[in-house]
Short mmCIF file of C-alpha atoms in Angstrom, two decimals:
data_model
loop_
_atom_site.label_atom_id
_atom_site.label_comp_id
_atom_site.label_asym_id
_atom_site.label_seq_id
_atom_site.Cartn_x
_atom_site.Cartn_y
_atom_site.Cartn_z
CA UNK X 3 -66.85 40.98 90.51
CA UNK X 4 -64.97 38.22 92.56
CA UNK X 5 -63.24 35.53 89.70
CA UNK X 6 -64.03 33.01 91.34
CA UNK X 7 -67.41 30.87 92.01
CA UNK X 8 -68.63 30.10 95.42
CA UNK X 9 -70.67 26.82 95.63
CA UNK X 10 -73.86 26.92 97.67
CA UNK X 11 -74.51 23.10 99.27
CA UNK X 12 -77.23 23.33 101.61
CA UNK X 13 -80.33 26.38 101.50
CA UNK X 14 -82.90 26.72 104.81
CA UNK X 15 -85.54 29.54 105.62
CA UNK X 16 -87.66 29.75 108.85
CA UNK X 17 -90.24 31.99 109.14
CA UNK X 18 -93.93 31.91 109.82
CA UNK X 19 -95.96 29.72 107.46
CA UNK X 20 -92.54 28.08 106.08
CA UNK X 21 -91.18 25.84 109.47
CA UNK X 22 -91.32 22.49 107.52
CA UNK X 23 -88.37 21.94 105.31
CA UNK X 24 -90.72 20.41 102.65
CA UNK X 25 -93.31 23.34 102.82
CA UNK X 26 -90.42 25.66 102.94
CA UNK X 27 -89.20 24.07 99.71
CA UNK X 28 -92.25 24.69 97.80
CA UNK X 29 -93.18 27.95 99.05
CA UNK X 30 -89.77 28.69 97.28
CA UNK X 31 -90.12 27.21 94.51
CA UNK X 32 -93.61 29.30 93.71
CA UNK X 33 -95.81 26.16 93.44
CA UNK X 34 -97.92 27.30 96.29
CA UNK X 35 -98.48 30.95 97.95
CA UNK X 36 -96.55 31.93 101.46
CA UNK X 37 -99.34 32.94 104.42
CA UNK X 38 -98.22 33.69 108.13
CA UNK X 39 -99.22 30.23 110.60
CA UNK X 40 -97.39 30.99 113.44
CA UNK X 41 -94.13 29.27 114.65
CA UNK X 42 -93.73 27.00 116.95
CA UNK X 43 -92.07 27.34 120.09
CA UNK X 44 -88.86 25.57 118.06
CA UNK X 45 -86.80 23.92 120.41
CA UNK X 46 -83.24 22.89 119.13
CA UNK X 47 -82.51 19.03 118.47
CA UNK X 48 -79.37 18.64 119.65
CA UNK X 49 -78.93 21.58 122.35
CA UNK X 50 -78.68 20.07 126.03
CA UNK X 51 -81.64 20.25 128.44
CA UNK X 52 -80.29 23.26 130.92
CA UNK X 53 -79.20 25.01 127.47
CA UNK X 54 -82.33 24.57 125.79
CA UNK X 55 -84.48 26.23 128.66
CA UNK X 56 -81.57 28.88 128.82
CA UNK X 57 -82.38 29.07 125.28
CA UNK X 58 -84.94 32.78 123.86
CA UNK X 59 -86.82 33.01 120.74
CA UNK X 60 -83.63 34.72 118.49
CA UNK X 61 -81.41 31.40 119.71
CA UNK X 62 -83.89 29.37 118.95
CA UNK X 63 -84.42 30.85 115.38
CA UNK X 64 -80.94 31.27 114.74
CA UNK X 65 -80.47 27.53 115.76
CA UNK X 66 -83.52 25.76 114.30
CA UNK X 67 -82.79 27.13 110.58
CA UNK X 68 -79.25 25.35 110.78
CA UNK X 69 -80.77 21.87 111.07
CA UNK X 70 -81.30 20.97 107.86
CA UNK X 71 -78.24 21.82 106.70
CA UNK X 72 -75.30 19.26 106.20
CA UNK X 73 -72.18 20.82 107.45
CA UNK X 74 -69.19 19.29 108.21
CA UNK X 75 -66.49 19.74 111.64
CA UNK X 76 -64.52 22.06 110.03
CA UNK X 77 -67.01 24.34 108.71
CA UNK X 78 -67.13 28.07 109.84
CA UNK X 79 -69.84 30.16 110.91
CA UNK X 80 -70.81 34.15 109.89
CA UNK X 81 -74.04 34.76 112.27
CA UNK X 82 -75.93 37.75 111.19
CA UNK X 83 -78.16 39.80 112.88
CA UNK X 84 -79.51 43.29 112.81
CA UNK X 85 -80.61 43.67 116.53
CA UNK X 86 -79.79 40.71 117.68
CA UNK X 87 -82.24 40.34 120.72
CA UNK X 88 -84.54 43.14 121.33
CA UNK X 89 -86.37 41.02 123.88
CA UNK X 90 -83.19 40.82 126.22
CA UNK X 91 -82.56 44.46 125.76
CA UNK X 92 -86.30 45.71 127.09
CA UNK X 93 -86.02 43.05 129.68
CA UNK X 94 -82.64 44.49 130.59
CA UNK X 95 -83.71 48.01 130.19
CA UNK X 96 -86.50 46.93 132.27
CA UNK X 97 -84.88 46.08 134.86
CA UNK X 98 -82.53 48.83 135.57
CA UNK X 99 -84.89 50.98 135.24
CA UNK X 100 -86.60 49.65 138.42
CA UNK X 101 -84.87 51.22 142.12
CA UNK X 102 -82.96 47.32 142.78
CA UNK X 103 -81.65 47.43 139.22
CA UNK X 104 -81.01 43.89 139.42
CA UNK X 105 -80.17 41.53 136.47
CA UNK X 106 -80.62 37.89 136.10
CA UNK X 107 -77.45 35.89 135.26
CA UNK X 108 -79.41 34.32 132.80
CA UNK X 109 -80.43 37.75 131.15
CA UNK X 110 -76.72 38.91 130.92
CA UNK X 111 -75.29 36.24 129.26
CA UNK X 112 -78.04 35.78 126.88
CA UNK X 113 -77.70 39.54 126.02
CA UNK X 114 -73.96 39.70 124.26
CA UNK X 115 -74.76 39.47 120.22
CA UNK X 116 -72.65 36.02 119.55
CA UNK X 117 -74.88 34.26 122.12
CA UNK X 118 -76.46 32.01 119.20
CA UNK X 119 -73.15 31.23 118.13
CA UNK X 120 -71.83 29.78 121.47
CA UNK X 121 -75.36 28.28 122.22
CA UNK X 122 -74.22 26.43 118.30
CA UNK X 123 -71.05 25.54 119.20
CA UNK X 124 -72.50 23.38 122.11
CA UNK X 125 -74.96 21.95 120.21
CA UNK X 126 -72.84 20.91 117.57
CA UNK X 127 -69.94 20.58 119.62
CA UNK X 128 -68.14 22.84 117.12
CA UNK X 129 -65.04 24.30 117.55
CA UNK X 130 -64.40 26.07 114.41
CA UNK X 131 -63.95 30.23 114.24
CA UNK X 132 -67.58 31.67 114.23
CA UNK X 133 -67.90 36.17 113.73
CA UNK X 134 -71.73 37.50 115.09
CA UNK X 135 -71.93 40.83 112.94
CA UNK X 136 -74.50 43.70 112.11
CA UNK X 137 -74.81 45.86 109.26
CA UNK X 138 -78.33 47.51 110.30
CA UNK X 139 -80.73 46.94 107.30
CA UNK X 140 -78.31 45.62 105.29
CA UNK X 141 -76.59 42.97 107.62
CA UNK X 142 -77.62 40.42 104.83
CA UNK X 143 -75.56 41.34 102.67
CA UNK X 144 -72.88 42.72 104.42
CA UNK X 145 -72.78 38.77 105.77
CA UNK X 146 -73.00 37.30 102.42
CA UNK X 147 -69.53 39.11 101.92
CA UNK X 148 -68.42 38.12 105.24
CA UNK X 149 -68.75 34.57 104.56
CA UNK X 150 -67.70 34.58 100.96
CA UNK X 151 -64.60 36.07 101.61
CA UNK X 152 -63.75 33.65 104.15
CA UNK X 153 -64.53 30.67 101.36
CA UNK X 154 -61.75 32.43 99.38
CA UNK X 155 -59.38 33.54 101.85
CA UNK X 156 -59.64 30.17 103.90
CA UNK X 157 -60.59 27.73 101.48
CA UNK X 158 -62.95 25.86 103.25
CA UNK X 159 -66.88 25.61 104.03
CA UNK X 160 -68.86 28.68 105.61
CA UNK X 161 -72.14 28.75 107.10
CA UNK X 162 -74.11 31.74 106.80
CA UNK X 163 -77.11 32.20 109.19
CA UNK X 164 -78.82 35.50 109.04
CA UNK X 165 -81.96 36.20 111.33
CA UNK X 166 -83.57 38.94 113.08
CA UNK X 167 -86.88 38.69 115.58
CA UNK X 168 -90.14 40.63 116.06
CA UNK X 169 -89.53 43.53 118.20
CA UNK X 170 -91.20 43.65 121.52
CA UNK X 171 -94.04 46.06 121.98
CA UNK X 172 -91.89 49.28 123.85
CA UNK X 173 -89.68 48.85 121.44
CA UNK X 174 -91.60 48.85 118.50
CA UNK X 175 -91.62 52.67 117.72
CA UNK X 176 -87.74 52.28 117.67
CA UNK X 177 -86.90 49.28 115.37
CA UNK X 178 -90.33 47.61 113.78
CA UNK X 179 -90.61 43.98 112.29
CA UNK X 180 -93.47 42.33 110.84
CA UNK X 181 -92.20 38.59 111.54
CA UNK X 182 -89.33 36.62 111.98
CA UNK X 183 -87.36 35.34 109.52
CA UNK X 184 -84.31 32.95 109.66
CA UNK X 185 -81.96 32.50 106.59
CA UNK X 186 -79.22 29.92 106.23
CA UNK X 187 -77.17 29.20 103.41
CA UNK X 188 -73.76 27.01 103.38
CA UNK X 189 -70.90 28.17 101.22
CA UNK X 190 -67.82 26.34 99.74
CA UNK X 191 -64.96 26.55 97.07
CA UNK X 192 -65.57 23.55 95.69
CA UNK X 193 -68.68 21.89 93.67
CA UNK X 194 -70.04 18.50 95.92
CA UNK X 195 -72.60 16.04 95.28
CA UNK X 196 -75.39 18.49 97.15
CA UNK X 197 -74.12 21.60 95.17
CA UNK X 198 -77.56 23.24 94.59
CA UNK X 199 -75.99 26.54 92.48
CA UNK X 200 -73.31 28.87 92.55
CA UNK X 201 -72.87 32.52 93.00
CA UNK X 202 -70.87 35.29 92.21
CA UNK X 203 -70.77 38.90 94.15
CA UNK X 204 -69.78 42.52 93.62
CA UNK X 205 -70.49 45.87 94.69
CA UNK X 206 -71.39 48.44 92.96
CA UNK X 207 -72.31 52.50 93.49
CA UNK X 208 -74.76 52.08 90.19
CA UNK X 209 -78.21 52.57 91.28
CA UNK X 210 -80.37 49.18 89.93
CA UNK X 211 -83.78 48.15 90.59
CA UNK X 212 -83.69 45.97 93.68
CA UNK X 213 -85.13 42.00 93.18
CA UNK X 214 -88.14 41.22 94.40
CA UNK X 215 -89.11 37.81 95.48
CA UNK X 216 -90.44 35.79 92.46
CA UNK X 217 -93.32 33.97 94.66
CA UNK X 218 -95.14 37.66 95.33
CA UNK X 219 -96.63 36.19 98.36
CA UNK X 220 -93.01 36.75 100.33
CA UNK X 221 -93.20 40.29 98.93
CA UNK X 222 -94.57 41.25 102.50
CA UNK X 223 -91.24 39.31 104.47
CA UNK X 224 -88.87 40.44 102.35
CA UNK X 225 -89.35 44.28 103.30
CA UNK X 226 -90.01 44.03 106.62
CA UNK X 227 -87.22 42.50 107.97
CA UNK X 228 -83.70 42.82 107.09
CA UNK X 229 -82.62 38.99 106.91
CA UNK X 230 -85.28 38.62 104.44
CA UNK X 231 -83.55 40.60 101.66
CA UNK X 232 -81.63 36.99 101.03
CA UNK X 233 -84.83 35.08 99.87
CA UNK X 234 -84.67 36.55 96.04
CA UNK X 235 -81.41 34.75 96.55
CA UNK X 236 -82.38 31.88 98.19
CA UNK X 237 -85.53 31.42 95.66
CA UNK X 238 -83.51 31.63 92.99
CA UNK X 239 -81.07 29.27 93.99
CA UNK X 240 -83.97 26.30 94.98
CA UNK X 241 -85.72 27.32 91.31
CA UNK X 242 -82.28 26.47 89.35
CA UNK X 243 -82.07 29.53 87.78
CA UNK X 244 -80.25 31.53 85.85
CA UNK X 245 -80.37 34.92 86.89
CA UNK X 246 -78.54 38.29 88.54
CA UNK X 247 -80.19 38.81 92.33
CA UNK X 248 -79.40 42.63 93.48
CA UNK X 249 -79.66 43.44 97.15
CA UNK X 250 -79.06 46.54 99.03
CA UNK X 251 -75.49 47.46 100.38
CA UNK X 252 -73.72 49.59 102.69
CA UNK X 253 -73.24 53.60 101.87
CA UNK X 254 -76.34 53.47 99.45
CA UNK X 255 -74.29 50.95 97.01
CA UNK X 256 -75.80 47.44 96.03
CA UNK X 257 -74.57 43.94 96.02
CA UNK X 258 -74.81 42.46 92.65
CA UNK X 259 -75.55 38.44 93.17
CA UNK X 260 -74.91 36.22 89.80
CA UNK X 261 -76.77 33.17 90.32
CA UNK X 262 -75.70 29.90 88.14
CA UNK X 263 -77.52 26.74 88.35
CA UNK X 264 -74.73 23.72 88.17
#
């Protein structure tokens, strides 16, 4: 285990049925039951006008779970993403599989995996380091370790935003979704005035029971898409608990999560 606590300031989840920050908050906190009303189209605040039409549903997702967290200028950024976005690559395939093979600009840049992170960086006007990584089904926690060790190696503030979209429908047989889900979470080394808990992680090669979400109405998200694996974490964290969150890991080993409320 790491021997040393990593504060957690600022918790967000989009998904269907949880786009309000309030309704979000009490979904988590198991005082009322999770059910699937679609999203809305969820345009970005801050993102410029030509950017924001630039902008596809995973950017969007990626983007709109960030805003209610309070991060500062020198905060870095781990964006996670299994597939990052499945709708550019059947576009893309699409398209070259057609005799012109011809690509839209707008197609090409969108379709590099660290496209939310530089669509972020304008809309915050950030210019802090930011790493786009996946880990397949278990790019949650492979970015919860990401981002932690760069809150001990750096010392400073990390953002984690982990996200993944529905697939489109010829791609569905390949990689299969159920809905999307958006997870942010903002890390430090040091306990603030927001400070909502604090974690602990370590790997292990032990085989545990894997945590299911306390509110059994997100049972359904959490195994269907691999960026909602985090919301045992993220419940448990918004409850104030107590407790030891394990999540699936790399090589068949597990990521062992102490959560403290502070």
């Amino acid at each position: 285990m790491l021997n040393k606590e990593i504060y957690v300031n600022g918790t967000s989840v989009i998904m269907p049925g949880m786009e309000a920050f309030s309704l979000s908050h009490e979904i988590l906190k198991g005082n009322i039951d999770w059910s699937p009303i679609k999203l809305s189209k969820m345009t970005p605040l801050t993102l410029p006008a030509n950017e924001a039409r630039r902008a596809t549903t995973v950017i969007r997702l990626a983007l709109k779970v960030i805003e209610p967290i309070k991060y500062s200028d020198n905060t870095s950024v781990v964006f996670a993403s299994s597939e990052g976005d499945l709708d550019i690559t059947d576009k893309l395939c699409k398209a070259l599989a057609t005799k012109e093979k011809m690509v839209s600009p707008t197609l090409f840049h969108n379709s590099v995996h660290n496209a939310p992170a530089g669509y972020f960086s304008i809309a915050a006007a950030m210019k802090t380091p930011s790493i786009s990584l996946s880990a397949g089904d278990n790019t949650f926690s492979a970015g919860l370790l990401e981002a932690v060790t760069q809150v001990l190696v750096e010392n400073h503030d990390v953002l984690l935003v982990a996200y993944d979209n529905v697939t489109p429908k010829d791609l569905d047989d390949f990689r299969h979704f159920d809905y999307p889900v958006g997870i942010a979470l903002l890390l430090s080394p040091s306990k603030q005035s927001n400070t909502i808990g604090s974690i602990n992680i370590s790997i292990s090669n032990e085989i545990k029971s894997i945590t299911q979400c306390f509110n059994k109405s997100l049972e359904a998200v959490r195994i269907s898409n691999p960026a909602g694996l985090g919301l045992p974490l993220i419940e448990a964290l918004v409850k104030g608990m107590n407790t030891k969150i394990v999540i699936p890991y790399l090589n068949q080993n597990q990521m062992l999560v102490s959560v403290n409320h502070v």
